[in-house]
């Protein structure tokens, strides 16, 4: 049996018994039941599986479990719920930035990482932040508008919670 690996996911401590080179995506989806991150390409090239590790966006399909030992992982599930979507999710809904929905969790996670680093990005900075995210439906223009809206809504909110938590 493999050595246990400890990590924190969405604020909860977990001990996982899996091979150290198991992709983080498999652990999130199969062991922890978190289905927000999707399997797209399996090569870290499409962004559908994007999550935050210690606040930095990474593709979970090509991130080995050993590399997140002792770290904090945040998935799209931590940003809001169906009943109480977070600020970025509300902006995506308002701008109709979702078509098929397969890539959207990765886009939202890329946006969350960007807005934590830069609360007032311009369109060029947003496009750069989304460079690793592929949307085959062609919603990038609406996604950029949604991220601009999320930044604007956060800046006008009297006390906005962090985009990576606290909005449940």
PDB file of C-alpha atoms in Angstrom:
ATOM      1  CA  UNK A   1       0.000   0.000   0.000  1.00  0.00           C
ATOM      2  CA  UNK A   2       1.355   3.455  -0.875  1.00  0.00           C
ATOM      3  CA  UNK A   3       2.375   5.891   1.846  1.00  0.00           C
ATOM      4  CA  UNK A   4      -0.447   8.266   2.820  1.00  0.00           C
ATOM      5  CA  UNK A   5      -0.285  11.760   1.367  1.00  0.00           C
ATOM      6  CA  UNK A   6      -1.883  14.664   3.233  1.00  0.00           C
ATOM      7  CA  UNK A   7      -3.334  17.714   1.543  1.00  0.00           C
ATOM      8  CA  UNK A   8      -6.035  20.296   2.157  1.00  0.00           C
ATOM      9  CA  UNK A   9      -8.820  20.559  -0.392  1.00  0.00           C
ATOM     10  CA  UNK A  10     -11.366  23.370  -0.153  1.00  0.00           C
ATOM     11  CA  UNK A  11     -10.467  23.939   3.481  1.00  0.00           C
ATOM     12  CA  UNK A  12     -10.760  20.291   4.579  1.00  0.00           C
ATOM     13  CA  UNK A  13      -7.782  18.123   5.490  1.00  0.00           C
ATOM     14  CA  UNK A  14      -7.520  14.844   3.591  1.00  0.00           C
ATOM     15  CA  UNK A  15      -5.221  11.849   3.779  1.00  0.00           C
ATOM     16  CA  UNK A  16      -5.037  10.015   0.467  1.00  0.00           C
ATOM     17  CA  UNK A  17      -3.711   6.498  -0.078  1.00  0.00           C
ATOM     18  CA  UNK A  18      -2.639   6.463  -3.718  1.00  0.00           C
ATOM     19  CA  UNK A  19       0.488   6.130  -5.792  1.00  0.00           C
ATOM     20  CA  UNK A  20       2.490   9.384  -5.594  1.00  0.00           C
ATOM     21  CA  UNK A  21       2.395   9.862  -9.375  1.00  0.00           C
ATOM     22  CA  UNK A  22      -1.418   9.618  -9.553  1.00  0.00           C
ATOM     23  CA  UNK A  23      -2.785  12.739 -11.258  1.00  0.00           C
ATOM     24  CA  UNK A  24      -4.397  15.160  -8.831  1.00  0.00           C
ATOM     25  CA  UNK A  25      -7.477  15.214 -11.074  1.00  0.00           C
ATOM     26  CA  UNK A  26      -8.109  11.506 -10.406  1.00  0.00           C
ATOM     27  CA  UNK A  27      -7.878  12.075  -6.651  1.00  0.00           C
ATOM     28  CA  UNK A  28     -10.263  15.046  -6.769  1.00  0.00           C
ATOM     29  CA  UNK A  29     -12.861  13.328  -8.945  1.00  0.00           C
ATOM     30  CA  UNK A  30     -12.619   9.668  -7.938  1.00  0.00           C
ATOM     31  CA  UNK A  31     -11.509   9.736  -4.304  1.00  0.00           C
ATOM     32  CA  UNK A  32     -12.951  13.036  -3.055  1.00  0.00           C
ATOM     33  CA  UNK A  33     -16.047  13.206  -5.283  1.00  0.00           C
ATOM     34  CA  UNK A  34     -15.319  16.709  -6.565  1.00  0.00           C
ATOM     35  CA  UNK A  35     -16.519  16.708 -10.174  1.00  0.00           C
ATOM     36  CA  UNK A  36     -16.021  20.403 -11.061  1.00  0.00           C
ATOM     37  CA  UNK A  37     -12.597  19.918 -12.647  1.00  0.00           C
ATOM     38  CA  UNK A  38     -13.031  18.027 -15.920  1.00  0.00           C
ATOM     39  CA  UNK A  39     -10.803  15.629 -17.847  1.00  0.00           C
ATOM     40  CA  UNK A  40     -10.218  17.260 -21.225  1.00  0.00           C
ATOM     41  CA  UNK A  41      -6.926  16.493 -22.920  1.00  0.00           C
ATOM     42  CA  UNK A  42      -4.965  14.729 -20.178  1.00  0.00           C
ATOM     43  CA  UNK A  43      -1.879  16.711 -21.188  1.00  0.00           C
ATOM     44  CA  UNK A  44      -2.369  19.998 -19.328  1.00  0.00           C
ATOM     45  CA  UNK A  45      -3.109  21.849 -22.550  1.00  0.00           C
ATOM     46  CA  UNK A  46      -6.845  22.656 -22.409  1.00  0.00           C
ATOM     47  CA  UNK A  47      -7.419  23.984 -18.874  1.00  0.00           C
ATOM     48  CA  UNK A  48     -10.653  22.060 -18.217  1.00  0.00           C
ATOM     49  CA  UNK A  49      -9.071  20.532 -15.107  1.00  0.00           C
ATOM     50  CA  UNK A  50      -7.631  23.750 -13.684  1.00  0.00           C
ATOM     51  CA  UNK A  51      -7.525  24.151  -9.896  1.00  0.00           C
ATOM     52  CA  UNK A  52      -5.568  26.373  -7.540  1.00  0.00           C
ATOM     53  CA  UNK A  53      -2.641  25.001  -5.551  1.00  0.00           C
ATOM     54  CA  UNK A  54      -1.568  27.448  -2.867  1.00  0.00           C
ATOM     55  CA  UNK A  55      -3.354  30.148  -4.894  1.00  0.00           C
ATOM     56  CA  UNK A  56      -1.609  29.370  -8.191  1.00  0.00           C
ATOM     57  CA  UNK A  57      -3.560  27.868 -11.083  1.00  0.00           C
ATOM     58  CA  UNK A  58      -2.386  24.444 -12.212  1.00  0.00           C
ATOM     59  CA  UNK A  59      -3.764  21.774 -14.501  1.00  0.00           C
ATOM     60  CA  UNK A  60      -4.780  18.853 -12.286  1.00  0.00           C
ATOM     61  CA  UNK A  61      -4.547  16.245 -15.051  1.00  0.00           C
ATOM     62  CA  UNK A  62      -0.764  16.471 -15.201  1.00  0.00           C
ATOM     63  CA  UNK A  63      -0.034  17.440 -11.595  1.00  0.00           C
ATOM     64  CA  UNK A  64       1.172  14.394  -9.649  1.00  0.00           C
ATOM     65  CA  UNK A  65      -0.231  13.821  -6.185  1.00  0.00           C
ATOM     66  CA  UNK A  66       3.241  13.950  -4.581  1.00  0.00           C
ATOM     67  CA  UNK A  67       3.636  17.575  -5.715  1.00  0.00           C
ATOM     68  CA  UNK A  68       0.635  18.771  -3.699  1.00  0.00           C
ATOM     69  CA  UNK A  69       1.500  16.980  -0.457  1.00  0.00           C
ATOM     70  CA  UNK A  70       1.024  19.413   2.419  1.00  0.00           C
ATOM     71  CA  UNK A  71      -0.422  22.075   0.111  1.00  0.00           C
ATOM     72  CA  UNK A  72      -3.819  23.716  -0.208  1.00  0.00           C
ATOM     73  CA  UNK A  73      -5.932  22.857  -3.238  1.00  0.00           C
ATOM     74  CA  UNK A  74      -8.971  24.924  -4.192  1.00  0.00           C
ATOM     75  CA  UNK A  75     -11.527  23.681  -6.696  1.00  0.00           C
ATOM     76  CA  UNK A  76     -14.475  25.438  -8.300  1.00  0.00           C
ATOM     77  CA  UNK A  77     -16.741  23.854  -5.677  1.00  0.00           C
ATOM     78  CA  UNK A  78     -15.187  26.155  -3.050  1.00  0.00           C
ATOM     79  CA  UNK A  79     -16.148  29.315  -4.936  1.00  0.00           C
ATOM     80  CA  UNK A  80     -19.898  28.948  -4.571  1.00  0.00           C
ATOM     81  CA  UNK A  81     -22.898  26.677  -4.836  1.00  0.00           C
ATOM     82  CA  UNK A  82     -25.919  26.386  -7.103  1.00  0.00           C
ATOM     83  CA  UNK A  83     -27.969  28.242  -4.502  1.00  0.00           C
ATOM     84  CA  UNK A  84     -25.285  30.825  -3.693  1.00  0.00           C
ATOM     85  CA  UNK A  85     -22.874  31.277  -6.601  1.00  0.00           C
ATOM     86  CA  UNK A  86     -19.707  33.254  -5.944  1.00  0.00           C
ATOM     87  CA  UNK A  87     -18.873  36.600  -7.557  1.00  0.00           C
ATOM     88  CA  UNK A  88     -17.087  35.118 -10.560  1.00  0.00           C
ATOM     89  CA  UNK A  89     -19.832  32.555 -11.110  1.00  0.00           C
ATOM     90  CA  UNK A  90     -22.504  35.286 -10.917  1.00  0.00           C
ATOM     91  CA  UNK A  91     -20.594  37.321 -13.508  1.00  0.00           C
ATOM     92  CA  UNK A  92     -20.355  34.298 -15.835  1.00  0.00           C
ATOM     93  CA  UNK A  93     -24.116  33.823 -15.515  1.00  0.00           C
ATOM     94  CA  UNK A  94     -24.871  37.532 -16.090  1.00  0.00           C
ATOM     95  CA  UNK A  95     -22.676  37.676 -19.196  1.00  0.00           C
ATOM     96  CA  UNK A  96     -23.940  34.312 -20.497  1.00  0.00           C
ATOM     97  CA  UNK A  97     -20.339  33.145 -20.698  1.00  0.00           C
ATOM     98  CA  UNK A  98     -21.222  29.455 -20.639  1.00  0.00           C
ATOM     99  CA  UNK A  99     -22.283  27.439 -23.622  1.00  0.00           C
ATOM    100  CA  UNK A 100     -21.638  23.706 -23.243  1.00  0.00           C
ATOM    101  CA  UNK A 101     -20.026  24.245 -19.829  1.00  0.00           C
ATOM    102  CA  UNK A 102     -17.182  21.769 -20.149  1.00  0.00           C
ATOM    103  CA  UNK A 103     -14.380  24.330 -19.921  1.00  0.00           C
ATOM    104  CA  UNK A 104     -16.094  26.758 -17.566  1.00  0.00           C
ATOM    105  CA  UNK A 105     -14.733  25.484 -14.246  1.00  0.00           C
ATOM    106  CA  UNK A 106     -11.196  25.871 -15.565  1.00  0.00           C
ATOM    107  CA  UNK A 107     -11.984  29.356 -16.861  1.00  0.00           C
ATOM    108  CA  UNK A 108     -13.448  30.329 -13.491  1.00  0.00           C
ATOM    109  CA  UNK A 109     -10.378  29.023 -11.660  1.00  0.00           C
ATOM    110  CA  UNK A 110      -8.069  30.940 -14.020  1.00  0.00           C
ATOM    111  CA  UNK A 111     -10.166  34.046 -13.335  1.00  0.00           C
ATOM    112  CA  UNK A 112      -9.991  33.474  -9.567  1.00  0.00           C
ATOM    113  CA  UNK A 113      -6.191  33.230  -9.681  1.00  0.00           C
ATOM    114  CA  UNK A 114      -5.965  36.353 -11.855  1.00  0.00           C
ATOM    115  CA  UNK A 115      -8.280  38.431  -9.667  1.00  0.00           C
ATOM    116  CA  UNK A 116      -6.344  37.492  -6.549  1.00  0.00           C
ATOM    117  CA  UNK A 117      -3.110  38.714  -8.199  1.00  0.00           C
ATOM    118  CA  UNK A 118      -4.664  41.649 -10.015  1.00  0.00           C
ATOM    119  CA  UNK A 119      -8.077  42.877  -8.851  1.00  0.00           C
ATOM    120  CA  UNK A 120      -8.439  45.269 -11.815  1.00  0.00           C
ATOM    121  CA  UNK A 121      -7.165  43.514 -14.950  1.00  0.00           C
ATOM    122  CA  UNK A 122      -7.602  44.843 -18.456  1.00  0.00           C
ATOM    123  CA  UNK A 123      -8.689  42.747 -21.448  1.00  0.00           C
ATOM    124  CA  UNK A 124      -5.096  41.945 -22.449  1.00  0.00           C
ATOM    125  CA  UNK A 125      -4.231  40.707 -18.961  1.00  0.00           C
ATOM    126  CA  UNK A 126      -7.379  38.580 -18.907  1.00  0.00           C
ATOM    127  CA  UNK A 127      -6.578  37.097 -22.316  1.00  0.00           C
ATOM    128  CA  UNK A 128      -3.070  36.247 -21.092  1.00  0.00           C
ATOM    129  CA  UNK A 129      -4.495  34.626 -17.940  1.00  0.00           C
ATOM    130  CA  UNK A 130      -6.809  32.505 -20.112  1.00  0.00           C
ATOM    131  CA  UNK A 131      -4.083  31.459 -22.565  1.00  0.00           C
ATOM    132  CA  UNK A 132      -4.035  27.926 -21.134  1.00  0.00           C
ATOM    133  CA  UNK A 133      -7.829  27.539 -21.342  1.00  0.00           C
ATOM    134  CA  UNK A 134      -9.467  26.233 -24.503  1.00  0.00           C
ATOM    135  CA  UNK A 135     -13.159  26.782 -25.285  1.00  0.00           C
ATOM    136  CA  UNK A 136     -14.270  24.978 -28.410  1.00  0.00           C
ATOM    137  CA  UNK A 137     -17.658  26.739 -28.285  1.00  0.00           C
ATOM    138  CA  UNK A 138     -16.018  30.128 -28.811  1.00  0.00           C
ATOM    139  CA  UNK A 139     -17.206  31.946 -25.687  1.00  0.00           C
ATOM    140  CA  UNK A 140     -13.895  33.717 -24.979  1.00  0.00           C
ATOM    141  CA  UNK A 141     -15.331  37.162 -25.709  1.00  0.00           C
ATOM    142  CA  UNK A 142     -18.146  36.613 -23.190  1.00  0.00           C
ATOM    143  CA  UNK A 143     -15.697  35.078 -20.696  1.00  0.00           C
ATOM    144  CA  UNK A 144     -13.524  38.197 -20.877  1.00  0.00           C
ATOM    145  CA  UNK A 145     -16.625  40.355 -20.302  1.00  0.00           C
ATOM    146  CA  UNK A 146     -17.573  38.173 -17.336  1.00  0.00           C
ATOM    147  CA  UNK A 147     -14.150  38.543 -15.735  1.00  0.00           C
ATOM    148  CA  UNK A 148     -14.234  42.311 -16.258  1.00  0.00           C
ATOM    149  CA  UNK A 149     -17.680  42.328 -14.616  1.00  0.00           C
ATOM    150  CA  UNK A 150     -16.457  40.213 -11.689  1.00  0.00           C
ATOM    151  CA  UNK A 151     -13.555  42.611 -11.142  1.00  0.00           C
ATOM    152  CA  UNK A 152     -15.878  45.616 -11.329  1.00  0.00           C
ATOM    153  CA  UNK A 153     -18.464  44.030  -9.020  1.00  0.00           C
ATOM    154  CA  UNK A 154     -15.777  43.129  -6.488  1.00  0.00           C
ATOM    155  CA  UNK A 155     -14.319  46.640  -6.533  1.00  0.00           C
ATOM    156  CA  UNK A 156     -17.709  48.277  -5.933  1.00  0.00           C
ATOM    157  CA  UNK A 157     -18.721  45.858  -3.171  1.00  0.00           C
ATOM    158  CA  UNK A 158     -18.298  47.435   0.294  1.00  0.00           C
ATOM    159  CA  UNK A 159     -16.448  44.371   1.544  1.00  0.00           C
ATOM    160  CA  UNK A 160     -15.941  41.665  -1.002  1.00  0.00           C
ATOM    161  CA  UNK A 161     -14.837  38.245   0.199  1.00  0.00           C
ATOM    162  CA  UNK A 162     -11.871  36.663  -1.491  1.00  0.00           C
ATOM    163  CA  UNK A 163     -12.692  35.168  -4.874  1.00  0.00           C
ATOM    164  CA  UNK A 164     -11.141  31.905  -3.737  1.00  0.00           C
ATOM    165  CA  UNK A 165     -13.422  31.277  -0.816  1.00  0.00           C
ATOM    166  CA  UNK A 166     -15.826  32.679   1.700  1.00  0.00           C
ATOM    167  CA  UNK A 167     -18.667  33.109  -0.764  1.00  0.00           C
ATOM    168  CA  UNK A 168     -20.619  29.981  -0.049  1.00  0.00           C
TER     169      UNK A 168
END
